[in-house]
PDB file of C-alpha atoms in Angstrom:
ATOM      1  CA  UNK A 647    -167.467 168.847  45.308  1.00 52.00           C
ATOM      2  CA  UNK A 648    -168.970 166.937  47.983  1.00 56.00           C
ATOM      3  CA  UNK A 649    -170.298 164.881  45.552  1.00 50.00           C
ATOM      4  CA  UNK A 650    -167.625 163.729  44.101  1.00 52.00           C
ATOM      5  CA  UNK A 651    -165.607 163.928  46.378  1.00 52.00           C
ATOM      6  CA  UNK A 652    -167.777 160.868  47.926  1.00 51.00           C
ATOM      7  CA  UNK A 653    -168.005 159.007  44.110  1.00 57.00           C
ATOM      8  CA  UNK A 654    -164.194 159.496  44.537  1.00 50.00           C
ATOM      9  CA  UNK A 655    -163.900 157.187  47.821  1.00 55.00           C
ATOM     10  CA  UNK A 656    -166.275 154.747  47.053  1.00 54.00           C
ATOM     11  CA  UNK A 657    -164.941 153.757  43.661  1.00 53.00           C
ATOM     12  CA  UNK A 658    -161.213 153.780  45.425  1.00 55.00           C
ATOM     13  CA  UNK A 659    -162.694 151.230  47.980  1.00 51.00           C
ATOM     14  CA  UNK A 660    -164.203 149.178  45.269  1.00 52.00           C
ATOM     15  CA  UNK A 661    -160.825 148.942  43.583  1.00 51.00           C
ATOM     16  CA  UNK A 662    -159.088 148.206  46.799  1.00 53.00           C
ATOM     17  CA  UNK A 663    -161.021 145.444  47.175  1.00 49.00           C
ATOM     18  CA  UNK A 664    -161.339 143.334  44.206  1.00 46.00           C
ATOM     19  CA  UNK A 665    -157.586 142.239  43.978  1.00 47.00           C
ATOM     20  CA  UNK A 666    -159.421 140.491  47.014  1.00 44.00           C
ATOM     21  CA  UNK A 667    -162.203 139.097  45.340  1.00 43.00           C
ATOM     22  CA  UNK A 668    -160.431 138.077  42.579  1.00 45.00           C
ATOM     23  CA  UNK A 669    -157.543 135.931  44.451  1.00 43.00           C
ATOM     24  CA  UNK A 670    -160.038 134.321  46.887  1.00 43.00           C
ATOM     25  CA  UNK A 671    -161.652 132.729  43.768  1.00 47.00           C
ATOM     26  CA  UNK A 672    -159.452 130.254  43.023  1.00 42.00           C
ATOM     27  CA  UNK A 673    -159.952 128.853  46.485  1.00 41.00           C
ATOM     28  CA  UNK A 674    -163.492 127.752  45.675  1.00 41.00           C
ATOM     29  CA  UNK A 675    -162.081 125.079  42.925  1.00 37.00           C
ATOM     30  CA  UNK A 676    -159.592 123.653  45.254  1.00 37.00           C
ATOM     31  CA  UNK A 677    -161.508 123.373  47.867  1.00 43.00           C
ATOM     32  CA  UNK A 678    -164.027 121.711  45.502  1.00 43.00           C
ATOM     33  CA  UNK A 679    -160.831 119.296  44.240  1.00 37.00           C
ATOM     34  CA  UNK A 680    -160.138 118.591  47.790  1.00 45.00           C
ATOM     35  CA  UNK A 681    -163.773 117.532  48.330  1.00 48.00           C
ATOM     36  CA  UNK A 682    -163.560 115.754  45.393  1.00 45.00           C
ATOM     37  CA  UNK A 683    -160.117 114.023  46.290  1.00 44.00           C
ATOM     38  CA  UNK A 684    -161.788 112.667  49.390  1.00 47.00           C
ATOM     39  CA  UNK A 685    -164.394 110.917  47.592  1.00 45.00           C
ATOM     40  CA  UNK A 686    -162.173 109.402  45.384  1.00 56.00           C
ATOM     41  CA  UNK A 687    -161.691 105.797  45.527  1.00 59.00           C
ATOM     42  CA  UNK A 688    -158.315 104.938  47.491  1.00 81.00           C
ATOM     43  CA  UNK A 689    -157.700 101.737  45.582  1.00 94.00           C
ATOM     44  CA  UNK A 690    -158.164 100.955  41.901  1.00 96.00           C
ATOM     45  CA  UNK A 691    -159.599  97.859  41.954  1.00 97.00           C
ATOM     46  CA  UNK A 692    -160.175  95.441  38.395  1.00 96.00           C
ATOM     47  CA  UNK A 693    -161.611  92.285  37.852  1.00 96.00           C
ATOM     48  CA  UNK A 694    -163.999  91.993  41.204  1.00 98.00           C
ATOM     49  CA  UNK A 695    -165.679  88.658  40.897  1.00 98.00           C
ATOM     50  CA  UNK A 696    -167.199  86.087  43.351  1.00 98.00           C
ATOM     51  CA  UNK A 697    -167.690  82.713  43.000  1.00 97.00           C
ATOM     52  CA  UNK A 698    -171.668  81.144  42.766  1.00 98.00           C
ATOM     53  CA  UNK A 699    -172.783  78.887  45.146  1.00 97.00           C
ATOM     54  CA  UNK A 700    -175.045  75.658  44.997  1.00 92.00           C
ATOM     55  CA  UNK A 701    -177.458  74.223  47.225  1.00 87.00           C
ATOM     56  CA  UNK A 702    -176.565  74.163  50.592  1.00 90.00           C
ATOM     57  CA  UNK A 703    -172.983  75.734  50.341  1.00 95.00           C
ATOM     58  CA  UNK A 704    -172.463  77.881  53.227  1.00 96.00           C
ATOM     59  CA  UNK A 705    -169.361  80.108  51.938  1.00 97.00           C
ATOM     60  CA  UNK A 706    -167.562  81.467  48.815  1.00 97.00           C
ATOM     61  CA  UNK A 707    -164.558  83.672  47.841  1.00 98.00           C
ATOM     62  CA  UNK A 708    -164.232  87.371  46.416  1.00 98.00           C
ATOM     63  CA  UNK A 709    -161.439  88.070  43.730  1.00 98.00           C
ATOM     64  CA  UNK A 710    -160.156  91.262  42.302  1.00 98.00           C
ATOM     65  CA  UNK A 711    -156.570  93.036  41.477  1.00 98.00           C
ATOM     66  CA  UNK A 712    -155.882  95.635  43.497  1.00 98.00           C
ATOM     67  CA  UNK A 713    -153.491  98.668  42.846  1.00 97.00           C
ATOM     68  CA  UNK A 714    -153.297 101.372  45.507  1.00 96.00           C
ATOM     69  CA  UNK A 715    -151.347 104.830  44.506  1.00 93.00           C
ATOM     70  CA  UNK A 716    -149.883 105.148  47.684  1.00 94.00           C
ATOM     71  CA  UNK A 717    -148.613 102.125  50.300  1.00 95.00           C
ATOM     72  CA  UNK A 718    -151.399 101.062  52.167  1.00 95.00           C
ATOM     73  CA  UNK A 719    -152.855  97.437  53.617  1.00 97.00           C
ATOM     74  CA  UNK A 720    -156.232  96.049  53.514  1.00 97.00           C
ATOM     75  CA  UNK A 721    -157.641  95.441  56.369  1.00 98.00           C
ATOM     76  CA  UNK A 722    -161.437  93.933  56.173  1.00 97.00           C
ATOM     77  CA  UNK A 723    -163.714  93.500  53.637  1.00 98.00           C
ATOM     78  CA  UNK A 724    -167.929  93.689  54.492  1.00 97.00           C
ATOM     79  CA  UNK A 725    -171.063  92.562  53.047  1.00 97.00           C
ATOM     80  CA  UNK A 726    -174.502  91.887  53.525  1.00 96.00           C
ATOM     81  CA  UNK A 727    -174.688  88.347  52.439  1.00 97.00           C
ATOM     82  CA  UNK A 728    -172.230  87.125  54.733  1.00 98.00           C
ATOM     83  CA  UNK A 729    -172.637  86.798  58.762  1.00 97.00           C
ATOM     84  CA  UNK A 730    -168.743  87.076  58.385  1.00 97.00           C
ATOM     85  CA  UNK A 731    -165.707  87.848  55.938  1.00 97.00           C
ATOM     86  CA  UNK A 732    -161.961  87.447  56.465  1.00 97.00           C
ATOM     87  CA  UNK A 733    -159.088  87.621  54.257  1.00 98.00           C
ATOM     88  CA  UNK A 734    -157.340  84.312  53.648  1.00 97.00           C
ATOM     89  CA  UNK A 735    -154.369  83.358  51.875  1.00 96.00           C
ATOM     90  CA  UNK A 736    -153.884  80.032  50.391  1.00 91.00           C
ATOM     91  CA  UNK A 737    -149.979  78.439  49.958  1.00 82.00           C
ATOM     92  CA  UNK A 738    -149.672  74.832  48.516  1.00 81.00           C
ATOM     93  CA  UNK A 739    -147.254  72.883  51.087  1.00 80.00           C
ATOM     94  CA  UNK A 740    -145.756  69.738  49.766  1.00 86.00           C
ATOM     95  CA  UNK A 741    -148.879  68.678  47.989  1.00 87.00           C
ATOM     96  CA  UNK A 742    -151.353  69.893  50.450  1.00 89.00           C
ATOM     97  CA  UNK A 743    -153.477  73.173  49.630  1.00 88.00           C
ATOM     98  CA  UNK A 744    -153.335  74.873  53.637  1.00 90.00           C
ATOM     99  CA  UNK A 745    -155.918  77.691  54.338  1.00 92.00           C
ATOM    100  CA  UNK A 746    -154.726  80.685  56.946  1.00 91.00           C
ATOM    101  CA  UNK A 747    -156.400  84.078  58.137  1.00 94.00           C
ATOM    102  CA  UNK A 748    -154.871  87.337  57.562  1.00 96.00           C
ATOM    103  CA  UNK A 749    -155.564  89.186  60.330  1.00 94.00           C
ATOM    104  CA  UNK A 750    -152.832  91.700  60.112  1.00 94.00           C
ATOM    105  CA  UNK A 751    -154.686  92.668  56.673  1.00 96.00           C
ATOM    106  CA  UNK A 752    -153.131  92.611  52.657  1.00 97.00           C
ATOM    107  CA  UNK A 753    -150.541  94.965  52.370  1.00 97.00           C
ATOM    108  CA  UNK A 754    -150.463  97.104  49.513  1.00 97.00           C
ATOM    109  CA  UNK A 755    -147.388  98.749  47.719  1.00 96.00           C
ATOM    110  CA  UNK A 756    -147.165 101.736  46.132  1.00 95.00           C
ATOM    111  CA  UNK A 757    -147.795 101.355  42.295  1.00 94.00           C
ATOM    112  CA  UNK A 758    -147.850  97.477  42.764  1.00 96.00           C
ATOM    113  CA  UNK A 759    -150.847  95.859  41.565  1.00 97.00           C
ATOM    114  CA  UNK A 760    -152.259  92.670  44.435  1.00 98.00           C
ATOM    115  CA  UNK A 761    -153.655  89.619  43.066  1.00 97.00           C
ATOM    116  CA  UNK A 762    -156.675  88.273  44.731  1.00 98.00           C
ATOM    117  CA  UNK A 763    -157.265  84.957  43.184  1.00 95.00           C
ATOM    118  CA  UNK A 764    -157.995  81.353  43.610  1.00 94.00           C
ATOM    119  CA  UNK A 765    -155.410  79.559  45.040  1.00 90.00           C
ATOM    120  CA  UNK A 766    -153.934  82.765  46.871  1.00 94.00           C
ATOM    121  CA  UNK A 767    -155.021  85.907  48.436  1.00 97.00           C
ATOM    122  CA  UNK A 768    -158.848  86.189  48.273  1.00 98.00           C
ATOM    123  CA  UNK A 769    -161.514  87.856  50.872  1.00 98.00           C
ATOM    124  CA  UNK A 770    -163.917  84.514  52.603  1.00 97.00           C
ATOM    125  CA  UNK A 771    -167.435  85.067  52.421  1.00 98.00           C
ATOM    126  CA  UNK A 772    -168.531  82.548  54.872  1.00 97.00           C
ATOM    127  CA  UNK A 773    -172.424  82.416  56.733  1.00 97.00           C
ATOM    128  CA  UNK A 774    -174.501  83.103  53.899  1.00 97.00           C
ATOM    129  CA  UNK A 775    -177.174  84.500  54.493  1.00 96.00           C
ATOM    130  CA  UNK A 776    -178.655  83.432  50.581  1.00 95.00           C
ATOM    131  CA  UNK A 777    -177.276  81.450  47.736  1.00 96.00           C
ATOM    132  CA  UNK A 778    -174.686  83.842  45.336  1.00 97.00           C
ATOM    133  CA  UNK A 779    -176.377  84.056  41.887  1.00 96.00           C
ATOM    134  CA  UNK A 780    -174.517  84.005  38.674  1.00 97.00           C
ATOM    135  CA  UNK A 781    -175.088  87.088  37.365  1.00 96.00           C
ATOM    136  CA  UNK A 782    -176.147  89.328  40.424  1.00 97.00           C
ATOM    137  CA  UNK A 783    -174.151  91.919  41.734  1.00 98.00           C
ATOM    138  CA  UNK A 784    -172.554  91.837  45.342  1.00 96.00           C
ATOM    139  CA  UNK A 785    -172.028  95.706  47.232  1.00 96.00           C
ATOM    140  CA  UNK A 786    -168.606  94.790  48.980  1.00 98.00           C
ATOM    141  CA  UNK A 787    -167.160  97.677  51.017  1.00 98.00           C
ATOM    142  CA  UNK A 788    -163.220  97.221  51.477  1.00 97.00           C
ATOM    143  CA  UNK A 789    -161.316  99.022  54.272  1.00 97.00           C
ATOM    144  CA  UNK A 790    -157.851 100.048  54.092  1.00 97.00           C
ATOM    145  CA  UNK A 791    -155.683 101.351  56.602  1.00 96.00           C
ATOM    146  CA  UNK A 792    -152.980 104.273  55.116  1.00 94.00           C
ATOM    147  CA  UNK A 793    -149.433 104.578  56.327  1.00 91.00           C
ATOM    148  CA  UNK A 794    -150.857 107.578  58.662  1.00 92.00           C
ATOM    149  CA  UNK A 795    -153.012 105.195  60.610  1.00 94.00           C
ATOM    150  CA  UNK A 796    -156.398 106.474  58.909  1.00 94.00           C
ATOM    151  CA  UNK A 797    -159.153 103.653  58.349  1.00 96.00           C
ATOM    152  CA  UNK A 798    -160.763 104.647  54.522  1.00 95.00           C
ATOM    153  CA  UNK A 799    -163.303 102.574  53.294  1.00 95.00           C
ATOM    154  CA  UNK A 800    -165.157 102.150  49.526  1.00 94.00           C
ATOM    155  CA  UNK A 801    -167.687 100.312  48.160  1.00 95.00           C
ATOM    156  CA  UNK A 802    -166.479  98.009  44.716  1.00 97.00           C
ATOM    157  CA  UNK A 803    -169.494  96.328  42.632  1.00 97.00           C
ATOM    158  CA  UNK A 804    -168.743  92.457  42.589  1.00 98.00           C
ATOM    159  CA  UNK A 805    -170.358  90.212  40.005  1.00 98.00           C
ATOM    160  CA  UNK A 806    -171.261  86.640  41.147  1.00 98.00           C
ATOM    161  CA  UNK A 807    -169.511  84.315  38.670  1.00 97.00           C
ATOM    162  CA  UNK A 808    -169.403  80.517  38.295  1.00 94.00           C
ATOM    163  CA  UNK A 809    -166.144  80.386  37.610  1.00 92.00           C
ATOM    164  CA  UNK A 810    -163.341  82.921  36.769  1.00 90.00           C
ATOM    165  CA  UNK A 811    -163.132  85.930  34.136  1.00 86.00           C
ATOM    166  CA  UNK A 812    -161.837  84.133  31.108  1.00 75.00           C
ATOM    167  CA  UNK A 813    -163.144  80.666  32.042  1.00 55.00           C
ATOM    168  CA  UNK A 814    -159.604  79.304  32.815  1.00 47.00           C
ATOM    169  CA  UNK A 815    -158.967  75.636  34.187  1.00 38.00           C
ATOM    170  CA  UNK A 816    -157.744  77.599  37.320  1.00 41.00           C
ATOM    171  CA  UNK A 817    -160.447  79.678  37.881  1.00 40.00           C
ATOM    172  CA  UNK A 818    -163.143  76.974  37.190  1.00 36.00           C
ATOM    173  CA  UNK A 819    -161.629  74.472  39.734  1.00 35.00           C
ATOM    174  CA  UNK A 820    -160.953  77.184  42.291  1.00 39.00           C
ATOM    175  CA  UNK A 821    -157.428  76.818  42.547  1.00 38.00           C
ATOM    176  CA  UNK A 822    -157.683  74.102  45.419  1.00 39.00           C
ATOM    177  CA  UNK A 823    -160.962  76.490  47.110  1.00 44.00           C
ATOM    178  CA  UNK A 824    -163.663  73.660  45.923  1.00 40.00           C
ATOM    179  CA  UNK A 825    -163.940  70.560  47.897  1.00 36.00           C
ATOM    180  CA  UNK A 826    -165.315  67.489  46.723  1.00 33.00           C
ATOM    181  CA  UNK A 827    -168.216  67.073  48.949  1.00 34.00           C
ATOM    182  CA  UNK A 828    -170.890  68.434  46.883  1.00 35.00           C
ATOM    183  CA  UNK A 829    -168.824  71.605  45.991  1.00 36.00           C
ATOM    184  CA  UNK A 830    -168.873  72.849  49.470  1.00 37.00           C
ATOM    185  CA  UNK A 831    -166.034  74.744  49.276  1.00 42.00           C
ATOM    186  CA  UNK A 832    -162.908  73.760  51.831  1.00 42.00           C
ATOM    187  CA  UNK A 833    -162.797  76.624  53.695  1.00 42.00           C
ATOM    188  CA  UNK A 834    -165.718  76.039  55.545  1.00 37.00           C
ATOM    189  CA  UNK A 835    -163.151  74.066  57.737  1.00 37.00           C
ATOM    190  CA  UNK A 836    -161.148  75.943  60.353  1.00 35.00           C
ATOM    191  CA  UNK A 837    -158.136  77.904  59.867  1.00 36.00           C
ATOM    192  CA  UNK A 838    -155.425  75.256  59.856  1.00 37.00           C
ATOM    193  CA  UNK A 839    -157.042  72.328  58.125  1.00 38.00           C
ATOM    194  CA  UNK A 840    -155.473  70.821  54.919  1.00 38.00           C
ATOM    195  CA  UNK A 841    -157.023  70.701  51.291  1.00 37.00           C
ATOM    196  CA  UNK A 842    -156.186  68.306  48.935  1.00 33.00           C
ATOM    197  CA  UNK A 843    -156.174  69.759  45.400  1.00 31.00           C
TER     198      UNK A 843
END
């Protein structure tokens, strides 16, 4: 009796506790989904492109179309190629092409996709540190800033054309970006000057 008396016990603890088991399980996947979530990018981001440089040109642009799920602004953009990067904006006034900073970032609204492009909102690659190849592949790590105050950063491939995706007269003249002193590109001048298109 003894016996199973003890057999008796220890099969009643072993159902007792795999209801347990069994509903802690499920946490394992979401935990693994909230990992997962966290890598994630933040921002969908299409069409990254930078514009090649010639000999001697000291600066260039980044493109892309951004779409963020939830309302957030960009902040700053990085890369290795450039001492420094800012995000500009470009507005024709009259019939001058004026160049600004951003520093207050890109904002980003929910659902609402955000042209970068020549002649507008772009990211300034300026203080090269080599010549952009057509072709190559630029590592460009964005920060954004979510309406909780928390910095998130990703990395977005960027491929080095010489001139934009669909080879449109826009894209090829650089929207008012190119100068006409051996293709240094205007914004090489301060924040302020004016560009002739």
């Amino acid at each position: 009796m003894t016996v199973i008396a003890l057999r008796l016990i220890a099969f009643a603890c072993i159902a007792a506790a795999l209801p347990c088991a069994q509903a802690a399980q499920p946490a394992a996947p979401a935990a693994a989904a909230a990992a997962s979530g966290q890598a994630a990018p933040v921002v969908k981001v299409d069409e990254a492109w930078a514009r090649a440089t010639v000999a001697g040109q000291s600066s260039s642009a980044a493109y892309m179309v951004l779409t963020a799920d939830a309302a957030q602004t960009l902040v700053s953009a990085r890369t290795d190629v450039a001492g420094l990067t800012e995000l500009h904006e470009m507005a024709l006034q009259g019939d001058v092409m004026r160049m600004r900073a951003l520093p207050e970032g890109v904002p980003l609204a929910a659902g609402q996709a955000v042209a970068l492009k020549p002649g507008g909102l772009h990211i300034m690659l300026m203080q090269l540190k080599r010549p952009l190849r057509a072709g190559e592949v630029l590592p460009l790590t964005l920060t954004f800033k979510g309406a909780d105050g928390r910095l998130r950063s990703q990395q977005v491939p960027v491929t080095v054309q010489r001139s934009a995706p669909g080879g449109t007269g826009a894209g090829s003249m650089g929207g008012g970006h190119m100068g006409g002193q051996g293709g240094q590109d205007g914004h090489a001048m301060p924040p302020g000057h004016g560009h002739m298109r």
